Short mmCIF file of C-alpha atoms in Angstrom, two decimals:
data_model
loop_
_atom_site.label_atom_id
_atom_site.label_comp_id
_atom_site.label_asym_id
_atom_site.label_seq_id
_atom_site.Cartn_x
_atom_site.Cartn_y
_atom_site.Cartn_z
CA UNK A 929 17.68 38.19 -93.07
CA UNK A 930 20.81 36.62 -91.17
CA UNK A 931 22.61 33.75 -92.89
CA UNK A 932 25.83 31.93 -91.12
CA UNK A 933 28.21 30.58 -93.10
CA UNK A 934 27.34 26.71 -92.50
CA UNK A 935 30.11 24.13 -91.04
CA UNK A 936 31.15 21.47 -93.54
CA UNK A 937 29.16 18.21 -93.18
CA UNK A 938 29.76 14.92 -94.87
CA UNK A 939 27.23 13.95 -96.99
CA UNK A 940 25.96 10.50 -96.80
CA UNK A 941 26.65 9.70 -100.12
CA UNK A 942 29.94 8.79 -98.99
CA UNK A 943 28.54 6.15 -96.41
CA UNK A 944 25.42 3.97 -98.14
CA UNK A 945 23.17 2.18 -95.68
CA UNK A 946 25.08 -0.71 -95.06
CA UNK A 947 27.84 1.52 -94.08
CA UNK A 948 25.09 2.92 -91.20
CA UNK A 949 25.05 -0.83 -89.68
CA UNK A 950 28.49 -1.16 -89.69
CA UNK A 951 29.69 1.91 -88.33
CA UNK A 952 27.27 1.60 -85.67
CA UNK A 953 27.67 -2.29 -84.48
CA UNK A 954 25.02 -2.37 -86.00
CA UNK A 955 4.55 31.52 -74.71
CA UNK A 956 3.86 31.49 -78.69
CA UNK A 957 1.06 29.93 -80.59
CA UNK A 958 1.11 26.41 -81.71
CA UNK A 959 -0.69 27.18 -84.51
CA UNK A 960 1.69 29.81 -86.26
CA UNK A 961 4.71 28.19 -87.88
CA UNK A 962 8.39 29.74 -87.20
CA UNK A 963 8.93 32.99 -89.07
CA UNK A 964 12.32 31.91 -90.82
CA UNK A 965 14.88 34.47 -91.23
CA UNK A 966 16.73 32.13 -94.15
CA UNK A 967 15.20 29.25 -95.76
CA UNK A 968 17.93 26.99 -97.69
CA UNK A 969 17.60 27.00 -101.30
CA UNK A 970 17.68 23.77 -103.25
CA UNK A 971 21.30 23.92 -104.29
CA UNK A 972 22.52 23.96 -100.92
CA UNK A 973 20.87 20.26 -100.54
CA UNK A 974 23.50 17.55 -100.82
CA UNK A 975 23.37 15.94 -104.54
CA UNK A 976 21.15 12.68 -104.31
CA UNK A 977 22.08 9.88 -105.65
CA UNK A 978 20.52 6.91 -107.13
CA UNK A 979 18.76 4.91 -104.18
CA UNK A 980 19.55 1.00 -103.53
CA UNK A 981 17.08 0.44 -101.08
CA UNK A 982 14.11 -1.50 -102.59
CA UNK A 983 11.46 -3.83 -101.95
CA UNK A 984 11.27 -6.32 -103.49
CA UNK A 985 8.72 -8.99 -103.80
CA UNK A 986 9.47 -12.61 -106.08
CA UNK A 987 7.19 -15.06 -107.41
CA UNK A 988 8.69 -18.34 -108.35
CA UNK A 989 7.33 -20.74 -110.97
CA UNK A 990 6.19 -24.01 -110.86
CA UNK A 991 8.90 -26.96 -111.38
CA UNK A 992 6.35 -28.73 -113.67
CA UNK A 993 5.16 -27.61 -117.22
CA UNK A 994 2.39 -28.85 -119.10
CA UNK A 995 3.01 -31.48 -121.93
CA UNK A 996 3.01 -30.11 -125.45
CA UNK A 997 3.61 -26.71 -124.75
CA UNK A 998 6.25 -25.21 -126.76
CA UNK A 999 9.78 -23.93 -125.41
CA UNK A 1000 8.86 -20.43 -126.05
CA UNK A 1001 5.68 -20.37 -124.57
CA UNK A 1002 7.22 -22.15 -121.17
CA UNK A 1003 10.22 -19.14 -121.15
CA UNK A 1004 7.83 -16.40 -121.27
CA UNK A 1005 5.71 -18.02 -118.67
CA UNK A 1006 8.50 -18.20 -116.59
CA UNK A 1007 9.50 -14.58 -117.44
CA UNK A 1008 6.26 -13.78 -116.37
CA UNK A 1009 5.61 -15.88 -113.16
CA UNK A 1010 9.12 -14.85 -111.54
CA UNK A 1011 9.14 -10.74 -112.42
CA UNK A 1012 10.21 -9.14 -109.80
CA UNK A 1013 9.01 -6.09 -108.76
CA UNK A 1014 11.43 -3.48 -107.43
CA UNK A 1015 10.19 0.10 -105.58
CA UNK A 1016 12.63 2.11 -104.65
CA UNK A 1017 12.53 3.21 -100.84
CA UNK A 1018 12.11 7.12 -101.47
CA UNK A 1019 9.45 6.79 -103.83
CA UNK A 1020 7.30 4.47 -101.03
CA UNK A 1021 7.97 6.78 -98.53
CA UNK A 1022 7.20 9.77 -100.70
CA UNK A 1023 9.82 11.64 -99.07
CA UNK A 1024 12.52 14.84 -100.12
CA UNK A 1025 15.79 15.21 -98.75
CA UNK A 1026 16.00 18.36 -96.27
CA UNK A 1027 18.95 20.72 -95.71
CA UNK A 1028 20.89 20.75 -92.09
CA UNK A 1029 21.90 24.02 -92.70
CA UNK A 1030 22.74 26.75 -90.08
CA UNK A 1031 19.90 29.11 -90.25
CA UNK A 1032 18.21 31.36 -87.16
CA UNK A 1033 14.39 31.99 -87.07
CA UNK A 1034 11.92 33.36 -84.25
CA UNK A 1035 9.32 30.79 -83.13
CA UNK A 1036 6.17 32.55 -81.20
CA UNK A 1037 8.10 34.26 -78.26
CA UNK A 1038 11.37 32.09 -78.87
CA UNK A 1039 14.44 32.46 -80.78
CA UNK A 1040 15.83 29.75 -82.11
CA UNK A 1041 19.38 28.53 -83.58
CA UNK A 1042 18.68 25.66 -86.14
CA UNK A 1043 21.51 22.79 -86.55
CA UNK A 1044 23.55 25.30 -84.50
CA UNK A 1045 26.57 22.43 -83.65
CA UNK A 1046 25.85 20.34 -87.24
CA UNK A 1047 26.28 16.68 -87.24
CA UNK A 1048 29.50 15.77 -89.17
CA UNK A 1049 27.19 12.98 -91.14
CA UNK A 1050 23.84 14.27 -93.08
CA UNK A 1051 21.39 11.62 -93.78
CA UNK A 1052 19.15 10.83 -96.77
CA UNK A 1053 15.34 11.10 -96.37
CA UNK A 1054 15.01 7.34 -96.37
CA UNK A 1055 18.09 5.94 -95.25
CA UNK A 1056 17.14 6.37 -91.30
CA UNK A 1057 15.35 7.54 -88.72
CA UNK A 1058 16.22 10.23 -86.35
CA UNK A 1059 16.04 10.13 -82.73
CA UNK A 1060 14.59 13.70 -81.65
CA UNK A 1061 14.88 14.72 -78.57
CA UNK A 1062 15.26 18.02 -76.12
CA UNK A 1063 16.65 18.85 -72.75
CA UNK A 1064 19.27 21.92 -71.10
CA UNK A 1065 22.68 21.10 -70.37
CA UNK A 1066 22.05 19.36 -66.98
CA UNK A 1067 20.79 16.23 -68.33
CA UNK A 1068 23.61 15.64 -71.48
CA UNK A 1069 25.31 12.83 -69.27
CA UNK A 1070 22.62 11.10 -70.55
CA UNK A 1071 23.48 11.78 -74.24
CA UNK A 1072 26.13 9.00 -74.68
CA UNK A 1073 24.48 5.94 -73.61
CA UNK A 1074 21.49 7.03 -75.41
CA UNK A 1075 23.76 7.34 -78.47
CA UNK A 1076 25.71 4.01 -77.75
CA UNK A 1077 22.56 2.01 -78.24
CA UNK A 1078 21.01 4.34 -81.12
CA UNK A 1079 23.84 4.45 -83.37
CA UNK A 1080 22.04 6.67 -85.59
CA UNK A 1081 21.66 10.27 -86.32
CA UNK A 1082 19.83 12.21 -82.89
CA UNK A 1083 18.33 15.81 -83.35
CA UNK A 1084 18.42 17.61 -79.60
CA UNK A 1085 16.79 21.12 -79.34
CA UNK A 1086 18.59 22.59 -76.17
CA UNK A 1087 16.69 25.43 -74.34
CA UNK A 1088 19.71 27.91 -73.52
CA UNK A 1089 17.79 31.01 -71.52
CA UNK A 1090 20.35 33.49 -70.48
CA UNK A 1091 24.12 32.94 -69.30
CA UNK A 1092 22.81 29.36 -69.48
CA UNK A 1093 23.91 29.48 -73.04
CA UNK A 1094 27.56 29.18 -72.18
CA UNK A 1095 27.88 26.22 -70.20
CA UNK A 1096 25.60 24.46 -73.11
CA UNK A 1097 28.07 25.25 -75.63
CA UNK A 1098 31.07 24.38 -73.20
CA UNK A 1099 28.80 20.72 -72.79
CA UNK A 1100 28.43 20.43 -76.73
CA UNK A 1101 32.24 21.11 -76.68
CA UNK A 1102 33.01 18.72 -74.12
CA UNK A 1103 30.74 15.37 -75.28
CA UNK A 1104 32.09 16.03 -78.88
CA UNK A 1105 36.05 16.74 -78.53
CA UNK A 1106 36.53 14.28 -75.00
CA UNK A 1107 33.42 12.02 -75.35
CA UNK A 1108 32.86 9.34 -77.69
CA UNK A 1109 33.10 10.06 -81.44
CA UNK A 1110 29.89 9.05 -82.47
CA UNK A 1111 28.56 12.42 -80.98
CA UNK A 1112 30.12 14.27 -83.49
CA UNK A 1113 29.25 11.54 -86.47
CA UNK A 1114 25.18 11.20 -85.42
CA UNK A 1115 24.15 14.24 -83.13
CA UNK A 1116 22.96 18.03 -84.22
CA UNK A 1117 22.44 20.31 -81.74
CA UNK A 1118 19.84 23.54 -81.82
CA UNK A 1119 19.62 25.92 -79.34
CA UNK A 1120 16.61 28.23 -78.17
CA UNK A 1121 15.47 30.06 -75.65
CA UNK A 1122 13.07 33.14 -74.78
CA UNK A 1123 13.18 36.75 -76.47
CA UNK A 1124 13.42 38.56 -72.94
CA UNK A 1125 16.52 35.79 -72.18
CA UNK A 1126 18.58 36.72 -74.70
CA UNK A 1127 22.42 35.34 -74.57
CA UNK A 1128 24.81 38.46 -74.00
CA UNK A 1129 26.65 37.03 -77.06
CA UNK A 1130 26.20 34.26 -79.16
CA UNK A 1131 29.56 32.70 -81.60
CA UNK A 1132 28.81 32.23 -85.27
CA UNK A 1133 32.20 31.12 -86.99
CA UNK A 1134 33.02 27.60 -86.62
CA UNK A 1135 36.51 28.60 -85.06
CA UNK A 1136 34.38 30.20 -82.24
CA UNK A 1137 31.54 27.50 -81.88
CA UNK A 1138 34.24 24.56 -81.78
CA UNK A 1139 36.77 25.90 -79.98
CA UNK A 1140 39.00 23.70 -78.21
CA UNK A 1141 38.42 22.54 -74.73
CA UNK A 1142 41.46 23.06 -72.41
CA UNK A 1143 41.25 20.13 -70.45
CA UNK A 1144 39.38 16.95 -70.97
CA UNK A 1145 40.10 15.42 -67.71
CA UNK A 1146 38.35 18.19 -65.85
CA UNK A 1147 34.54 17.40 -65.03
CA UNK A 1148 32.45 17.79 -67.76
CA UNK A 1149 30.26 21.69 -67.46
CA UNK A 1150 27.01 19.80 -67.16
CA UNK A 1151 27.52 18.58 -63.21
CA UNK A 1152 27.18 22.27 -62.32
CA UNK A 1153 23.41 22.57 -62.24
CA UNK A 1154 23.39 24.46 -59.05
CA UNK A 1155 24.44 27.95 -61.18
CA UNK A 1156 22.01 27.11 -64.27
CA UNK A 1157 20.01 31.27 -65.34
CA UNK A 1158 17.07 28.99 -66.21
CA UNK A 1159 16.70 27.82 -61.98
CA UNK A 1160 17.92 30.92 -60.88
CA UNK A 1161 14.89 32.85 -62.82
CA UNK A 1162 12.22 30.27 -61.91
CA UNK A 1163 11.43 29.95 -65.74
CA UNK A 1164 9.33 27.01 -66.81
CA UNK A 1165 10.70 24.91 -69.17
CA UNK A 1166 8.86 24.83 -72.81
CA UNK A 1167 8.93 21.30 -73.01
CA UNK A 1168 7.26 21.37 -76.18
CA UNK A 1169 9.62 24.44 -77.63
CA UNK A 1170 12.27 22.06 -77.95
CA UNK A 1171 10.22 18.81 -78.96
CA UNK A 1172 8.83 20.73 -82.34
CA UNK A 1173 12.42 22.34 -83.01
CA UNK A 1174 13.96 18.90 -82.67
CA UNK A 1175 11.52 16.95 -84.63
CA UNK A 1176 11.43 19.40 -87.57
CA UNK A 1177 14.67 19.82 -87.87
CA UNK A 1178 15.44 16.24 -88.82
CA UNK A 1179 16.35 15.13 -92.51
CA UNK A 1180 14.92 11.75 -92.41
CA UNK A 1181 11.38 10.80 -93.20
CA UNK A 1182 10.69 8.74 -89.61
CA UNK A 1183 11.56 10.11 -86.14
CA UNK A 1184 11.23 9.27 -83.09
CA UNK A 1185 10.54 11.73 -80.74
CA UNK A 1186 11.28 10.74 -77.54
CA UNK A 1187 12.94 12.06 -74.22
CA UNK A 1188 16.38 12.04 -73.62
CA UNK A 1189 16.63 9.83 -70.56
CA UNK A 1190 14.82 6.99 -72.65
CA UNK A 1191 17.35 4.71 -74.31
CA UNK A 1192 16.37 2.44 -76.91
CA UNK A 1193 17.02 -1.37 -77.55
CA UNK A 1194 19.94 -2.05 -79.94
CA UNK A 1195 18.94 -2.60 -83.19
CA UNK A 1196 15.62 -0.47 -83.49
CA UNK A 1197 16.94 1.47 -86.41
CA UNK A 1198 18.14 -1.35 -88.93
CA UNK A 1199 14.77 -3.52 -88.03
CA UNK A 1200 12.25 -0.76 -88.17
CA UNK A 1201 13.62 0.01 -91.58
CA UNK A 1202 13.62 -3.66 -92.73
CA UNK A 1203 9.72 -3.53 -91.37
CA UNK A 1204 9.63 -0.84 -93.75
CA UNK A 1205 10.88 -2.10 -96.78
CA UNK A 1206 9.17 -5.84 -96.30
CA UNK A 1207 5.79 -3.96 -96.27
CA UNK A 1208 3.96 -6.39 -93.80
CA UNK A 1209 0.11 -6.09 -93.73
CA UNK A 1210 -0.34 -3.63 -91.06
CA UNK A 1211 2.06 -0.90 -93.36
CA UNK A 1212 -0.21 -1.77 -96.03
CA UNK A 1213 -3.34 -0.17 -94.15
CA UNK A 1214 -4.96 3.16 -95.57
CA UNK A 1215 -5.24 5.03 -92.27
CA UNK A 1216 -2.74 7.04 -91.00
CA UNK A 1217 -0.31 4.97 -88.38
CA UNK A 1218 2.55 5.45 -86.25
CA UNK A 1219 4.84 3.05 -84.32
CA UNK A 1220 4.87 2.90 -80.31
CA UNK A 1221 7.38 1.47 -78.52
CA UNK A 1222 6.61 0.23 -74.81
CA UNK A 1223 8.63 1.73 -72.43
CA UNK A 1224 10.09 0.80 -68.98
CA UNK A 1225 11.83 1.32 -65.80
CA UNK A 1226 14.74 -0.35 -63.95
CA UNK A 1227 16.11 -0.45 -60.35
CA UNK A 1228 18.86 1.74 -60.12
CA UNK A 1229 21.68 -0.87 -59.74
CA UNK A 1230 20.80 -2.64 -63.13
CA UNK A 1231 22.39 -2.46 -66.35
CA UNK A 1232 19.99 -1.33 -69.48
CA UNK A 1233 18.54 -5.18 -70.95
CA UNK A 1234 20.58 -5.84 -74.08
CA UNK A 1235 17.33 -7.32 -75.59
CA UNK A 1236 14.12 -8.64 -74.88
CA UNK A 1237 14.21 -11.81 -73.72
CA UNK A 1238 16.70 -10.31 -70.87
CA UNK A 1239 13.92 -7.32 -69.92
CA UNK A 1240 11.30 -9.98 -69.49
CA UNK A 1241 13.42 -11.86 -67.24
CA UNK A 1242 14.00 -8.64 -65.75
CA UNK A 1243 10.37 -7.98 -65.21
CA UNK A 1244 9.64 -10.88 -63.84
CA UNK A 1245 12.34 -10.80 -60.85
CA UNK A 1246 10.62 -7.16 -60.26
CA UNK A 1247 14.02 -5.47 -61.55
CA UNK A 1248 11.61 -3.94 -63.83
CA UNK A 1249 8.60 -2.42 -64.56
CA UNK A 1250 6.21 -0.45 -66.96
CA UNK A 1251 7.10 3.44 -66.94
CA UNK A 1252 5.43 5.28 -64.62
CA UNK A 1253 3.61 2.47 -63.19
CA UNK A 1254 3.73 3.93 -59.42
CA UNK A 1255 2.81 7.39 -60.62
CA UNK A 1256 0.40 7.17 -63.77
CA UNK A 1257 0.19 3.42 -65.15
CA UNK A 1258 -2.44 4.10 -67.48
CA UNK A 1259 -0.42 6.79 -69.43
CA UNK A 1260 2.06 4.76 -70.73
CA UNK A 1261 1.06 0.91 -70.54
CA UNK A 1262 0.20 -0.06 -74.30
CA UNK A 1263 -2.25 -2.37 -74.65
CA UNK A 1264 -1.98 -5.56 -74.77
CA UNK A 1265 1.23 -5.63 -73.04
CA UNK A 1266 0.72 -9.19 -71.10
CA UNK A 1267 0.68 -10.88 -74.36
CA UNK A 1268 3.60 -8.50 -76.11
CA UNK A 1269 5.54 -9.69 -72.36
CA UNK A 1270 4.76 -13.42 -72.88
CA UNK A 1271 5.17 -13.28 -76.67
CA UNK A 1272 8.69 -14.99 -77.49
CA UNK A 1273 11.19 -12.73 -78.90
CA UNK A 1274 11.45 -12.90 -82.80
CA UNK A 1275 14.24 -11.92 -84.62
CA UNK A 1276 13.96 -8.70 -86.35
CA UNK A 1277 11.35 -5.41 -85.31
CA UNK A 1278 7.53 -6.62 -85.79
CA UNK A 1279 3.99 -5.64 -85.62
CA UNK A 1280 3.09 -7.06 -82.61
CA UNK A 1281 -0.61 -5.11 -82.10
CA UNK A 1282 -2.62 -2.25 -83.47
CA UNK A 1283 -4.03 -0.55 -80.62
CA UNK A 1284 -6.60 2.58 -80.52
CA UNK A 1285 -6.21 5.80 -77.79
CA UNK A 1286 -9.37 4.71 -76.65
CA UNK A 1287 -10.98 2.88 -73.95
CA UNK A 1288 -9.17 1.73 -70.96
CA UNK A 1289 -5.95 3.46 -73.33
CA UNK A 1290 -8.11 6.73 -73.65
CA UNK A 1291 -5.64 8.60 -71.72
CA UNK A 1292 -2.04 6.65 -73.16
CA UNK A 1293 0.66 8.88 -73.68
CA UNK A 1294 2.59 6.77 -76.48
CA UNK A 1295 6.28 7.67 -77.77
CA UNK A 1296 6.36 6.29 -81.21
CA UNK A 1297 8.34 6.22 -84.25
CA UNK A 1298 6.47 8.67 -86.96
CA UNK A 1299 6.90 11.07 -89.71
CA UNK A 1300 6.93 14.93 -90.12
CA UNK A 1301 2.90 14.50 -91.34
CA UNK A 1302 2.05 13.83 -87.78
CA UNK A 1303 0.45 16.58 -85.51
CA UNK A 1304 3.09 18.59 -83.42
CA UNK A 1305 3.11 19.09 -79.87
CA UNK A 1306 1.18 22.26 -78.20
CA UNK A 1307 3.73 24.99 -77.49
CA UNK A 1308 1.73 26.59 -74.94
CA UNK A 1309 2.06 23.52 -72.41
CA UNK A 1310 5.26 23.41 -70.36
CA UNK A 1311 7.15 20.41 -68.28
CA UNK A 1312 6.26 21.56 -65.23
CA UNK A 1313 2.21 21.97 -65.90
CA UNK A 1314 2.37 18.36 -66.85
CA UNK A 1315 -0.18 16.96 -69.58
CA UNK A 1316 2.29 18.32 -72.27
CA UNK A 1317 1.35 15.56 -74.59
CA UNK A 1318 -2.09 15.09 -74.45
CA UNK A 1319 -3.32 17.30 -76.46
CA UNK A 1320 -1.69 15.87 -79.18
CA UNK A 1321 -2.84 11.79 -78.16
CA UNK A 1322 -6.11 13.81 -78.39
CA UNK A 1323 -5.38 14.62 -82.29
CA UNK A 1324 -4.25 11.68 -83.42
CA UNK A 1325 -7.31 10.15 -81.96
CA UNK A 1326 -9.42 12.23 -84.08
CA UNK A 1327 -7.60 11.92 -86.61
CA UNK A 1328 -8.36 8.29 -86.55
CA UNK A 1329 -4.34 7.12 -86.62
CA UNK A 1330 -3.79 3.07 -85.68
CA UNK A 1331 -0.76 2.42 -83.11
CA UNK A 1332 0.93 -0.08 -84.43
CA UNK A 1333 2.88 -1.74 -81.21
CA UNK A 1334 6.10 -2.75 -82.11
CA UNK A 1335 7.67 -6.39 -80.99
CA UNK A 1336 11.29 -6.68 -80.22
CA UNK A 1337 11.32 -2.51 -79.70
CA UNK A 1338 11.90 -0.94 -76.55
CA UNK A 1339 12.88 2.04 -74.69
CA UNK A 1340 14.34 1.99 -71.09
CA UNK A 1341 14.45 4.80 -68.85
CA UNK A 1342 17.50 5.80 -66.75
CA UNK A 1343 17.74 3.36 -64.36
CA UNK A 1344 15.82 4.69 -60.92
CA UNK A 1345 12.26 4.25 -60.01
CA UNK A 1346 10.07 6.84 -60.19
CA UNK A 1347 7.78 7.23 -57.21
CA UNK A 1348 4.80 10.00 -56.93
CA UNK A 1349 6.10 12.81 -54.96
CA UNK A 1350 3.63 15.79 -52.96
CA UNK A 1351 4.86 18.99 -54.77
CA UNK A 1352 2.24 21.65 -54.14
CA UNK A 1353 3.81 24.52 -56.41
CA UNK A 1354 3.76 22.14 -59.36
CA UNK A 1355 -0.11 20.92 -58.82
CA UNK A 1356 -0.83 24.67 -58.84
CA UNK A 1357 0.63 24.83 -62.37
CA UNK A 1358 -0.57 21.51 -63.58
CA UNK A 1359 -4.37 22.83 -62.05
CA UNK A 1360 -3.46 25.99 -64.71
CA UNK A 1361 -2.97 23.75 -67.70
CA UNK A 1362 -5.48 21.35 -67.04
CA UNK A 1363 -7.89 24.70 -67.24
CA UNK A 1364 -5.89 26.03 -70.18
CA UNK A 1365 -6.56 22.64 -72.23
CA UNK A 1366 -10.26 22.67 -71.27
CA UNK A 1367 -11.22 26.00 -71.62
CA UNK A 1368 -9.10 27.35 -74.69
CA UNK A 1369 -6.93 24.52 -76.56
CA UNK A 1370 -9.92 21.33 -76.81
CA UNK A 1371 -12.42 23.83 -77.95
CA UNK A 1372 -9.76 25.44 -80.75
CA UNK A 1373 -8.92 21.47 -81.77
CA UNK A 1374 -12.59 20.51 -81.68
CA UNK A 1375 -12.95 23.42 -84.52
CA UNK A 1376 -10.08 22.55 -86.23
CA UNK A 1377 -10.24 18.57 -85.84
CA UNK A 1378 -13.49 17.77 -85.43
CA UNK A 1379 -14.90 15.45 -82.71
CA UNK A 1380 -14.89 11.64 -82.74
CA UNK A 1381 -16.30 9.36 -80.17
CA UNK A 1382 -14.09 8.05 -77.66
CA UNK A 1383 -11.66 10.58 -77.97
CA UNK A 1384 -10.50 12.85 -74.47
CA UNK A 1385 -7.73 13.87 -73.45
#
């Protein structure tokens, strides 16, 4: 058992939910869980404070009363009719707070350094949404623009095989010490690598992990991508290991598992949490549910849209398109998209339409706000082999999930329109992945979750 001294963090009790808005301006088997080398004790979790987030329903009394009714009866009637039902958000969600202490665990064929560099701020389970994502160090230039729009907790799992550990840690130091102060405030970094590609050394103390950056005016470490160990060794990118590590480490009940190059529209956290507090009719339905966000691509010279109105204008003039429209249009277009785009934007975030992953959207790969209860991603699949989210989509379909598509909330890819390019080597891997899914993974899922008409990988 190995336990590393945790980095000190600032409990969120010192900053309530209102402070969040103010500060922001707003290959291993997937079935096998991680073999943890250390499990945080209950006493390690920050002390819970009384929750102030509530769901409130108020009914007003009539201004008129029946003649002859006694004053006492009138008062009693008024009190009954104006009763306020208060239910803490924590109770509504049924969530428990989680520790963000450092720990080491083995996950299949991978070693994982959970919470290796934790954010300074810790979040209660009912306080926010965590954007969970994955990358290697060459993609860390996306973190600041992502954080600038998200303004909330981010959990990122970084693939660091062999010598890539060194430039990855250097990149984290650079971001925390030379970049936006929001990085140190909100972002928690996890590291993972294969058992055959363990780094030569791994710093353990806070002093070594947070060693000062010598020169903040020097180019960021991620600009030297050509020297990456992963590329030199021709390693596949274990995308779903990263997705699962980042998601499982989030301390909030709600999570948005996404890609680091997808930037959310501003105000998603505040708008969605308000939607949860309101408990609009779609949220009261008994079936399991997730909340997809429509995704878009922009021309390389365009700035990110500030809101839906600006996005729709860009769609009309052709400077924005739906995600992967020129690569796989069926994979990411949400149900009722034309109606979504033509609907007049409303204040806040709401459910626009409830869809299913069936029919025309049989192979839909939505990116959504969900919870820790949702199925994880199969860790036998790689990014290079494609279809890495399809098996999760099948499971969601069989479990009869409802997809509550959000209005006034969306994701925008880093500017640049993707086009279909021939890649023979990747196509070979894709064929092998397809065979693995059809012959091995799908039969397993059918045994474990059953079969439902209209569901497919």
